[in-house]
Each structure stands twice: as structure tokens, then as C-alpha cells.
Amino acid sequence: MEDKLLRVDMTNLSVVEEPFPDDWRYLGGRALSARILLEGQDPACDPLGAEALLVLAPGILSGSMAPTSGRISIGAKSPLTGRIKEANSGGQAGQHLMRLGYRALIVRGKPTDPDQRWVLEIGEEGVHLIEKSELKGMRNYPAAEALLQGKDKRASTVICGPAGEMGLTGATIALTDMDHRYPTRHAARGGLGAVMGSKGLKAITIDPGRAKFRRPAREQAFKTLFQTFAKEYRAGKQPLKNGTATVVPVANMLSTLPTRNRRAMQYDKHEGLDGAKILANYETRGGKQHGCMSGCIVQCSNIINDPDGHYITSALEFETLGMLGSNCDIGDLDVVARLDRLCDDLGLDTIETGGAIAVAMEAGALSFGDAGAMIELLDKEIEAATPLGQAVGNGVVATCEAYGAMNRVPAIGGQGIPAWEPRTLPVTAITYATSAMGADHTAGLVTRTKNPDAAQASQFAQVVNMVCDSSGFCQFQILRLEDLRQFYNAIFGVDWDGAEIYHHGFAALQDEWEFNRRAGFTLDDSDLPDWMREEKVPSNDAVYQATRDVLERVFTENYDDSALKIRASG
Ligand code: SF4
């Protein structure tokens, strides 16, 4: 099957299919999204205007037989930060689009009637834009059910929730998981849901029908590679098989568990948030570990039931436990599960939302630890657009502005800081400062390194995560750059050496940095806020200390063969 590109124009409601450009043949996922955004729009444009693009680009291995490799990148100019943004997600959309031959989907324009809602239906028999304005304002769980009703059980959907329809800059784009019902996977960060909402595009449904796995250029080499890889993984330690929620005690020990608006990084009630409880509860409540997409051999995603065995949420991760839990002084995993469910239903980023609520708590708008007020806020005030709901829905910086807390903004590059704490983790701090996307732990988290050159350590991490997010592999598969190189060679039929795969990743980072430069950002915008140089983490006295010289060195390619041993995801 020939590779294709799908262009959707929401102004004139047209859908055009084109051959995939040969110039982009080695680009997928995040790298492809960056190139499309850089070449296809003015980076200085209004991110919610008609000219702005929304890109869906599956990784290059999505739709293939490689394990844990079906992820998708969703990219746009972020309405939260004004910078380029890519958010990577599991779910079935990446697998399905690639099996149907779609290497990318590019959406531009906006309908003249702001009350119209449209659904893009993609299947073996063609692609159609259908007006479904009756879905306007519908939350993600009921919307997923309505969108998939009557469709083949393999079908999946990508949805803009109410937060995105309202243009809130903390809004996500939700994707259904392997169970085909639950919109629990999210392209979560950067307010991408608001971009989708601005286009009147409520959802995309994809029915892969009987579309087959994608075939690599070197079939036997590819088969041997993925079989060996899967066997070695299963025989190894499998560090994330119980999910990131089980990281809570370690994060607390390391002083990277944000507590009460990051005033501390160790939490006295952290045991109440330990993901080990989720595993223990499976026996009495039901629930299980599962894969969010077909072919996942890690299965880090949890399904969480209440004490009566009723489903609450799934994919409750460390970041959510840190940001909606300890950072808001909530030490009860079941409460965080309910807050997570509300965020999934509204289409809100749990990291940005937890950071914003903690700011509002410190300002006195609600009290730390008040679970009832948090549930009320998410369940009622977001859609009612109260002043507090608007502030929190628009993220950390907007909440600091609304409550006069601009002297201590827990955001970097306009994006709320994730749970992983940059003062405690100095190389991660450099990543947050220099990443085109600001405070993003998936851009190059480094929890420990033997590399004495912090700038190079951050660059290595950013390159391997870029290649991983472009490949379709999940970062939780924890591949080395060398593993990714071998998969690229087998799928494309090339013989890239270490320097070439590294350069491939670095060039994509340069595309992202160039987008930001054209959007008006300079090197001076690549740093952490001053308060992080002054306010010590109480449990380890850490402050942010990176110098301008160190930060600037990240932007110059600095490869050596040790980069091939670096793994994605810290
Ligand atoms: S490892 Fe977890 S996040 Fe990654 S694809 Fe599997 S279930 Fe999804």
C-alpha cells in the first residue's frame, strides 16, 4: 500500500488525500510533526486561528509487528506556551492510521459557524467529514460511547472534550484505549485540545477494517529483531510492568514528589499514594494491568475500580498522583483516581491542572487537602466557566495571573512543571530549560547519569527521546538509542551508524527550536524561573544552578558513541 497524507480543511470542509512526500520518508511521529509545523504555517500565527495546523503523525513503526510501537504524536503551536508542542499518546489511533497507509493527518481552517461540530470518519472505504453538532459539549466518556456505537469492535476514536471546545489552554486530546470504550489516553500537554476545539473538530473515528500490518523493507531482519527484542525484554527486569504509580515511594525518597505547591518535595502522606496499593486491590476490587494499545508487552496501564468493584479510571500515573495528589495535599489514591476520571472526561491535563489548583490553594481560593472542593471545582466550575474554573482550566501561568502569584510561577516556558523536580534533578532542569516545549518530562528526563558533562547528558536524553517519540515506540519500553537505530535500519532498509541516527534526532530538535525562534523566542527565554535559583528544596537544599554557558551548549550537536547506550525515559 502506498503511503498517504490526509489534508483536512475545516473552513471549506474538504478532505484531500495525497501521496506521502518522498522528502519526509524517514520522518515519523514527533520529527514529522515538527517538520510539517515548521514548513506548513507561520510560527508567529494565532494558535487558535484558521491558519494554525493540527498534525496527527503516527510513529514510523506504528502498524508494524514491533512490540509496544504503535504510538502517535499530535502536534501544533501550543496556545498555552506560544511555542511548538508535540504530545505523544498510546491508544489505537497510531496503529490504525498506519495500517490504513496514513503517515500523517494535517488539519487547518475553522468553520464559520462556531456551534457546528464535525467528526472525521476514516476507514478502508474512505474518509468523510460528518456534521454531528449534537455532540457539542459532551464529555469524553459518553462521547466515546456515542462515537463508537454500532462500529466494528476494532474501531477507535480521538476526541476533543468540553475543555478543548471551550478553548481552555489546559485542554487535552483524548484517545480510546484497547478496550475501545475508555478515552483514557491523552495527548495531554500544551493545550492541544483547544487547537482541535477551535477547528470545530469534535472527533476522529478510525476503523482499520482488515488492514494488515505494515511491512518493513528488510522483513527477515525485522522479524528476527523484534522477536529477539521481545524475548530479551520478557527475560529481563521489566521495571515498569506495574506502572509508574509504583514510583511514588522512590520519588519521595529522592525528593521529587511535589508537595503543597512545591513548597516541599517529600510528602508525609506519600504512602497513601503508593501505586503498590493499586496492585494489592486487584484481588478484592478487580481491575488489572493492561496494554493501552495492541502489541504492548510492558502493560504499564492500570484499571482502577472502587471498593465495590465499579470502574473509576485507568492509566493513573505517577505524574497525576504527584500533581493532583501530594502537590494539592491529597494523600488518598482513591480520591486522585476520581480526580483523574474527571480530568479524562473533561479533557484536561492532570499535570497542568494539579499545578494550577495548588497555586489557587496557596492563594486561598480553596484549601490544601480539600478533596470535596477539588471534585466540585472539576465537576462543576470548569464547564460553568466560573473565575476559578477559567483560571485552573487555562493552567498554571493563568492561575498565577488570576491570583497575583506571579513572583513564584511553577512553570517553565509557559508550561506547568511536572512532578519530576528540576532543582533535585539538575540534568532534567537543563532539559526543561532548553527543550522547545518547556517543562516536559517526556522531552528528556534524567534521574541519574554518570556523564560529568551535564549539557551533553541533557542533549543525549533529548535526542533519544526525540527518536523514540518519532519511532512509535513507547518510552516505557525503555529502549537504548542503539535499539532504535537497529529498528530504523530494518524498517527503512538503510545502514545508519550511531552518528547518523543521532543526527536524525538532533535535526528534529533543531526543527523545533527553529519554530520557536520564528515564533519570536530567543535563547534568553530558555531558562528556569528565578525563584528556583533561590528557594531551596527543604529535604536536600537543592537549588537550580545551571549557567548560561551550559544551557547554550545543548544547542550544538555533541555526539559520541556513548549516546547509543542512553535509554528513553530516564
Ligand atoms: S507501556 Fe504503558 S503507556 Fe506504553 S504503550 Fe504500554 S500500556 Fe501504553
XYZ file of C-alpha atoms and ligand atoms in Angstrom:
578
model
C 0.000 0.000 0.000
C 1.297 3.432 -0.937
C 1.939 5.817 1.959
C -0.519 8.711 2.070
C -1.083 12.092 3.629
C -4.528 13.365 4.551
C -5.258 17.102 4.442
C -8.458 18.329 6.076
C -9.611 21.933 5.715
C -12.278 22.848 8.254
C -13.027 26.203 6.557
C -14.296 24.719 3.312
C -14.896 21.266 4.831
C -12.722 19.443 2.316
C -10.666 16.267 2.656
C -7.807 15.629 0.225
C -5.607 12.549 0.056
C -2.065 12.955 -1.317
C 0.942 10.682 -1.785
C 3.324 10.977 1.182
C 6.212 13.308 0.185
C 9.459 11.481 -0.516
C 11.433 14.221 1.273
C 9.772 13.161 4.519
C 10.194 9.388 4.078
C 12.385 8.904 7.183
C 10.253 11.155 9.371
C 7.508 9.911 11.658
C 5.785 10.890 14.887
C 7.322 13.887 16.638
C 10.003 14.563 13.988
C 7.382 14.551 11.226
C 5.046 16.768 13.220
C 7.869 19.288 13.773
C 8.741 19.386 10.059
C 5.105 19.808 8.989
C 4.544 22.614 11.500
C 7.773 24.391 10.533
C 7.107 24.219 6.779
C 3.317 24.463 6.761
C 2.389 27.542 8.782
C 3.734 30.845 10.030
C 5.122 30.051 13.510
C 4.015 33.517 14.622
C 0.349 32.760 13.811
C -2.541 32.646 16.267
C -2.549 29.022 17.529
C -6.354 29.083 17.629
C -6.739 30.841 14.264
C -7.715 29.348 10.917
C -4.109 29.285 9.655
C -2.862 27.127 12.538
C -2.292 23.438 11.857
C -3.140 20.403 13.925
C -0.995 17.393 12.996
C -1.548 13.733 13.828
C 1.538 11.705 12.935
C 1.938 8.041 13.965
C 5.460 6.816 14.664
C 7.261 5.092 11.825
C 6.872 1.633 13.399
C 3.190 2.090 14.227
C 1.089 -0.521 12.487
C 4.049 -2.929 12.310
C 4.723 -6.143 14.254
C 7.308 -4.465 16.529
C 6.221 -4.644 20.185
C 4.987 -1.545 22.080
C 5.477 0.601 18.980
C 2.065 1.940 17.925
C 2.113 5.397 19.426
C 1.079 8.648 17.785
C 2.326 12.223 18.003
C -0.142 15.079 17.983
C 1.420 18.453 17.290
C 0.522 22.110 16.938
C 1.597 25.555 18.009
C 0.676 25.488 21.686
C -1.951 28.003 22.795
C -0.581 27.521 26.332
C 3.034 28.463 25.585
C 3.066 30.046 22.107
C 5.787 27.501 21.233
C 5.802 24.311 19.239
C 4.226 21.333 21.011
C 4.154 17.618 20.444
C 2.226 15.334 22.768
C 2.710 11.611 22.390
C -0.056 9.145 23.128
C -0.913 5.487 23.238
C -4.324 4.156 22.323
C -5.155 2.610 18.989
C -5.171 5.608 16.625
C -1.493 5.365 15.646
C -1.726 1.661 14.828
C -4.928 2.112 12.850
C -3.857 5.127 10.772
C -0.609 3.474 9.757
C -2.256 0.187 8.787
C -4.516 2.218 6.510
C -1.414 3.854 4.996
C -1.817 7.327 6.545
C 1.575 8.633 7.651
C 0.042 11.944 8.732
C -3.195 13.840 9.034
C -2.999 17.653 8.751
C -5.972 19.774 9.806
C -6.258 23.517 9.149
C -9.036 26.120 8.994
C -12.133 26.613 11.131
C -15.831 26.539 10.260
C -17.721 29.831 10.001
C -20.411 28.597 12.419
C -18.764 28.169 15.874
C -21.652 25.987 17.060
C -21.048 23.300 14.465
C -19.253 20.102 15.454
C -17.725 17.738 12.922
C -16.482 14.167 13.035
C -13.872 12.860 10.592
C -14.605 9.209 9.851
C -11.685 7.224 8.457
C -11.969 3.662 7.213
C -10.973 1.273 4.455
C -13.800 2.570 2.293
C -12.739 6.222 2.505
C -12.710 9.372 4.616
C -15.735 11.545 5.347
C -16.427 14.696 7.356
C -19.828 14.427 9.007
C -21.620 17.104 10.974
C -22.544 15.892 14.462
C -23.357 19.088 16.307
C -25.389 17.069 18.798
C -22.029 16.098 20.370
C -21.268 19.731 21.283
C -20.059 19.977 24.880
C -20.344 16.250 25.512
C -17.806 14.817 27.960
C -15.306 12.278 26.703
C -16.737 9.052 28.189
C -20.256 9.495 26.773
C -18.824 10.927 23.555
C -16.600 7.856 23.056
C -19.569 5.602 23.603
C -21.731 7.565 21.138
C -18.981 7.772 18.518
C -18.169 4.054 18.590
C -21.723 2.766 18.919
C -22.540 0.471 16.024
C -18.974 0.425 14.752
C -16.710 -2.588 14.443
C -15.171 -3.501 17.803
C -11.706 -2.687 16.433
C -12.619 0.974 15.798
C -11.027 3.734 17.863
C -11.592 7.438 18.349
C -9.705 10.658 19.046
C -11.848 13.225 20.876
C -11.873 16.896 21.799
C -13.501 17.194 25.238
C -15.518 20.126 26.624
C -12.330 21.842 27.852
C -10.962 21.916 24.304
C -14.261 23.135 22.890
C -14.139 25.990 25.410
C -10.632 26.914 24.222
C -9.056 26.259 27.619
C -5.283 26.066 27.301
C -5.002 23.153 29.713
C -7.110 21.022 27.358
C -6.081 17.599 26.061
C -6.989 15.441 23.100
C -8.301 12.063 24.301
C -7.760 8.708 22.603
C -9.586 5.486 23.315
C -7.570 2.556 24.603
C -7.503 -1.082 23.619
C -10.808 -1.729 25.348
C -12.336 0.610 22.742
C -14.503 2.384 25.298
C -12.333 4.379 27.570
C -10.917 7.782 26.498
C -8.098 7.440 28.993
C -5.078 8.048 26.799
C -4.292 11.692 26.179
C -2.141 13.949 24.063
C -2.142 15.826 27.279
C 0.176 18.762 27.367
C 0.314 22.192 25.801
C -3.412 22.782 25.339
C -3.659 20.837 22.075
C -7.330 20.139 22.828
C -8.028 23.853 22.387
C -6.490 23.721 18.892
C -8.756 20.815 17.928
C -11.715 22.591 19.510
C -11.005 25.819 17.610
C -11.472 23.870 14.386
C -14.915 22.550 15.304
C -13.460 19.047 15.016
C -15.118 17.114 17.839
C -13.634 13.744 16.963
C -11.898 11.453 14.523
C -13.038 7.840 14.287
C -10.836 5.217 12.686
C -11.957 1.761 11.651
C -8.957 -0.234 10.406
C -11.176 -2.980 8.981
C -8.962 -5.808 7.795
C -5.959 -3.608 7.051
C -2.773 -5.607 7.518
C 0.435 -4.993 9.458
C 2.911 -2.704 7.708
C 5.767 -4.478 6.008
C 9.347 -3.418 6.666
C 11.976 -3.091 3.933
C 14.011 -5.956 5.447
C 11.365 -8.429 6.525
C 13.509 -11.233 7.906
C 15.912 -8.898 9.702
C 12.946 -7.020 11.193
C 11.269 -10.237 12.355
C 14.451 -11.531 13.962
C 14.985 -8.162 15.610
C 11.550 -7.789 17.188
C 11.384 -11.427 18.279
C 14.801 -11.223 19.948
C 13.946 -7.882 21.475
C 10.638 -9.134 22.932
C 12.277 -12.299 24.280
C 15.067 -10.359 25.976
C 12.569 -7.907 27.440
C 10.443 -10.707 28.894
C 13.542 -12.363 30.397
C 14.737 -9.079 31.908
C 13.733 -6.908 34.875
C 10.661 -5.235 33.286
C 10.961 -2.160 35.529
C 7.631 -0.552 34.560
C 5.385 -3.592 34.335
C 3.480 -2.459 37.443
C 3.016 1.061 36.131
C 4.582 4.410 37.002
C 2.259 4.781 40.015
C 4.590 2.438 41.903
C 7.386 5.026 41.560
C 5.836 7.207 44.313
C 7.967 5.916 47.252
C 11.195 6.234 45.259
C 10.277 9.724 44.084
C 9.564 10.677 47.685
C 12.922 9.294 48.811
C 14.675 11.231 46.016
C 12.915 14.498 46.969
C 10.968 14.754 43.731
C 7.391 14.343 44.947
C 5.855 17.861 44.752
C 4.054 18.795 47.929
C 1.734 21.734 48.642
C 2.559 23.830 45.598
C 6.163 22.573 45.506
C 6.960 24.090 48.909
C 8.416 20.662 49.717
C 9.433 17.669 47.634
C 8.766 14.971 50.223
C 5.241 14.215 51.381
C 4.336 12.951 54.848
C 1.294 11.060 53.467
C 3.050 9.572 50.437
C 2.192 6.007 51.471
C -1.452 6.760 50.680
C -0.466 7.410 47.078
C 1.777 4.375 46.576
C 0.785 2.524 43.402
C 1.508 -0.776 45.173
C -1.983 -0.343 46.660
C -3.458 -0.492 43.163
C -1.874 -3.904 42.618
C -2.982 -5.127 46.037
C -6.557 -4.008 45.347
C -6.876 -6.080 42.173
C -7.643 -9.154 44.250
C -10.581 -7.638 46.132
C -11.844 -4.945 43.738
C -10.980 -6.378 40.329
C -9.084 -4.268 37.816
C -5.808 -5.262 36.185
C -2.665 -4.178 34.388
C -3.202 -3.929 30.650
C -1.756 -2.502 27.468
C -3.250 0.737 26.178
C -2.587 -0.314 22.604
C -2.300 -3.580 20.769
C 1.172 -5.094 20.745
C 2.247 -3.552 24.079
C 4.370 -6.033 26.040
C 5.005 -3.710 29.002
C 1.343 -3.302 30.037
C 2.002 -0.472 32.477
C -1.561 0.819 32.393
C -3.771 0.095 35.402
C -7.545 -0.265 35.579
C -8.799 1.077 38.895
C -12.075 0.073 40.498
C -13.743 1.409 43.640
C -14.195 -0.796 46.761
C -17.454 -2.126 45.260
C -15.673 -3.221 42.103
C -17.004 -0.452 39.872
C -14.663 1.058 37.301
C -13.318 4.533 38.148
C -10.440 5.220 35.794
C -7.403 3.747 34.149
C -3.845 4.813 33.404
C -3.407 6.502 36.777
C 0.236 7.511 36.577
C 2.926 8.905 38.840
C 2.603 12.385 37.368
C -1.109 12.524 38.204
C -0.531 11.188 41.725
C 2.132 13.829 42.270
C 0.323 16.805 40.762
C -3.310 16.175 41.778
C -2.225 14.276 44.909
C 0.694 15.424 47.066
C 1.006 18.815 45.349
C -2.560 19.567 46.489
C -2.094 17.745 49.828
C -4.307 14.841 48.807
C -2.848 11.621 50.216
C -5.595 9.232 49.148
C -5.170 7.263 45.970
C -8.930 6.711 45.524
C -9.547 10.467 45.596
C -6.856 11.047 42.982
C -8.428 8.302 40.853
C -11.721 10.242 40.900
C -9.976 13.497 40.036
C -8.175 11.723 37.196
C -11.509 10.421 35.881
C -12.931 13.949 35.879
C -9.895 15.287 34.013
C -10.193 12.452 31.461
C -13.883 13.193 30.997
C -13.413 16.958 30.581
C -10.216 16.594 28.556
C -7.893 18.384 30.981
C -4.157 17.822 31.504
C -3.688 16.408 35.011
C -0.194 17.940 35.326
C -1.255 21.465 34.354
C -4.490 21.157 36.361
C -2.771 19.879 39.523
C -0.158 22.634 39.298
C -2.855 25.281 38.814
C -5.063 24.035 41.672
C -2.085 24.058 44.046
C -1.387 27.695 43.104
C -5.061 28.547 43.782
C -4.850 26.697 47.127
C -1.811 28.654 48.216
C -3.625 31.859 47.216
C -6.564 30.865 49.442
C -9.162 30.183 46.721
C -9.603 26.717 48.242
C -7.799 24.830 50.984
C -4.949 22.367 50.650
C -6.250 18.845 51.129
C -9.896 19.748 50.450
C -10.862 16.817 48.218
C -14.531 17.821 48.108
C -13.675 21.312 46.835
C -11.377 19.839 44.160
C -14.081 17.463 42.932
C -16.641 20.296 42.918
C -14.233 22.538 41.012
C -13.607 19.960 38.289
C -17.146 18.616 38.117
C -18.968 21.944 38.114
C -16.800 25.035 37.751
C -14.811 24.243 34.592
C -17.840 23.945 32.293
C -19.662 26.724 34.171
C -16.639 28.951 33.431
C -16.503 30.469 36.911
C -13.440 32.668 37.544
C -11.705 29.801 39.399
C -12.730 27.270 36.735
C -11.400 29.517 33.952
C -8.113 30.128 35.753
C -7.468 26.449 36.534
C -8.612 25.308 33.084
C -6.116 27.674 31.491
C -3.227 26.279 33.525
C -0.529 27.328 35.928
C 0.522 30.692 34.491
C -3.107 31.839 34.057
C -3.871 30.855 37.661
C -0.810 32.734 38.929
C -2.003 35.789 36.984
C -5.557 35.476 38.316
C -4.445 35.180 41.948
C -1.499 37.579 41.989
C 1.181 34.908 42.344
C 3.490 35.989 39.523
C 6.523 36.197 41.826
C 6.628 32.387 42.061
C 5.284 30.729 38.917
C 5.808 26.932 38.900
C 6.087 26.817 35.105
C 8.915 26.751 32.576
C 8.469 28.029 29.048
C 4.824 28.698 29.886
C 4.097 25.086 30.810
C 3.430 23.839 34.341
C 6.333 21.902 35.878
C 5.692 18.145 36.041
C 6.185 16.157 39.239
C 9.828 15.377 38.432
C 11.591 18.245 40.211
C 14.268 20.213 38.344
C 16.085 21.502 41.444
C 16.631 17.926 42.650
C 17.439 16.598 39.146
C 19.961 19.050 37.616
C 20.183 17.428 34.160
C 16.397 17.305 33.928
C 16.461 21.028 34.813
C 18.637 21.652 31.752
C 16.173 19.681 29.639
C 13.224 21.723 30.937
C 15.155 24.943 30.230
C 16.275 24.057 26.698
C 13.505 21.832 25.361
C 11.415 23.609 22.737
C 8.401 22.600 24.808
C 9.460 23.930 28.207
C 8.806 21.855 31.319
C 8.132 18.487 29.746
C 9.437 15.372 31.480
C 8.991 13.284 28.324
C 11.466 15.534 26.491
C 14.485 14.114 28.321
C 14.067 13.079 31.927
C 17.381 12.162 33.591
C 17.132 10.830 37.128
C 20.793 9.713 37.257
C 23.796 9.846 34.952
C 27.488 9.092 35.033
C 28.161 11.709 32.366
C 30.096 14.593 34.014
C 29.039 16.913 31.164
C 25.517 17.941 32.139
C 24.862 19.733 28.826
C 25.778 16.615 26.862
C 23.772 14.381 29.216
C 20.680 16.516 28.618
C 21.279 16.597 24.864
C 21.697 12.793 24.760
C 18.423 12.385 26.651
C 16.608 14.854 24.397
C 17.879 13.113 21.241
C 16.951 9.582 22.375
C 13.504 10.735 23.467
C 13.019 12.556 20.162
C 13.928 9.404 18.200
C 11.756 7.267 20.477
C 8.753 9.588 20.065
C 9.323 9.596 16.306
C 9.608 5.817 16.107
C 6.222 4.958 17.632
C 7.849 3.065 20.495
C 6.570 3.849 23.963
C 9.203 5.480 26.181
C 8.236 2.957 28.863
C 9.702 0.184 26.730
C 12.970 1.888 27.763
C 14.954 1.308 24.589
C 18.535 2.388 24.032
C 19.339 4.622 21.068
C 21.187 1.591 19.661
C 17.948 -0.459 19.716
C 16.131 2.335 17.901
C 18.931 2.506 15.305
C 18.534 -1.187 14.520
C 14.771 -0.893 14.123
C 15.133 2.153 11.844
C 17.635 0.291 9.650
C 15.370 -2.737 9.347
C 12.150 -0.871 8.609
C 13.683 1.554 6.097
C 16.355 -0.747 4.625
C 19.168 1.688 5.460
C 22.509 1.267 7.237
C 22.677 4.255 9.531
C 25.508 4.209 12.033
C 25.351 5.729 15.516
C 26.239 9.231 14.371
C 23.525 9.136 11.695
C 20.656 8.081 13.969
C 21.861 10.678 16.477
C 21.921 13.356 13.789
C 18.410 12.331 12.706
C 17.146 13.045 16.217
C 19.179 16.219 16.658
C 17.956 17.625 13.333
C 14.367 17.188 14.512
C 15.187 19.056 17.741
C 16.619 21.826 15.555
C 13.322 21.991 13.639
C 11.511 22.553 16.951
C 13.978 25.196 18.141
C 13.769 26.937 14.755
C 9.967 27.027 15.005
C 10.252 28.796 18.360
C 12.855 31.223 17.009
C 10.481 32.178 14.180
C 7.654 32.475 16.730
C 9.719 35.170 18.473
C 11.522 33.302 21.271
C 15.238 33.792 21.953
C 17.903 31.973 23.962
C 17.062 34.215 26.910
C 13.657 32.523 27.040
C 15.360 29.155 27.694
C 15.756 29.101 31.444
C 14.041 28.274 34.718
C 12.277 30.961 36.790
C 14.492 32.917 39.203
C 12.707 31.632 42.304
C 14.122 28.160 41.610
C 17.656 29.571 41.992
C 16.770 30.942 45.429
C 14.170 28.715 47.126
C 15.790 25.513 48.408
C 14.105 22.123 48.350
C 13.770 21.671 52.144
C 14.804 17.999 52.241
C 18.035 18.303 50.234
C 18.813 22.045 49.982
C 18.871 21.771 46.179
C 18.502 24.886 44.038
C 18.714 25.363 40.289
C 22.247 26.334 39.271
C 22.726 25.883 35.509
C 24.799 28.629 33.869
C 24.063 30.268 30.516
C 27.200 28.600 29.076
C 25.899 25.121 29.959
C 22.448 25.844 28.540
C 23.851 27.186 25.268
C 25.999 24.079 24.721
C 22.849 21.945 24.495
C 22.078 23.595 21.144
C 25.318 22.378 19.473
C 25.385 18.754 18.327
C 27.783 16.800 20.570
C 27.715 13.104 19.649
C 29.949 10.325 20.857
C 29.292 6.583 20.831
C 28.258 6.525 24.496
C 24.970 8.118 23.354
C 23.945 4.753 21.873
C 23.651 3.304 25.397
C 21.265 6.020 26.588
C 17.706 4.862 27.123
C 14.464 6.733 26.606
C 12.536 7.682 29.760
C 15.271 8.498 32.270
S 3.900 0.733 28.268
Fe 2.083 1.679 29.169
S 1.860 3.698 28.164
Fe 3.325 2.468 26.970
S 2.065 1.545 25.359
Fe 2.144 0.067 27.042
S 0.377 0.480 28.360
Fe 0.632 2.232 26.959
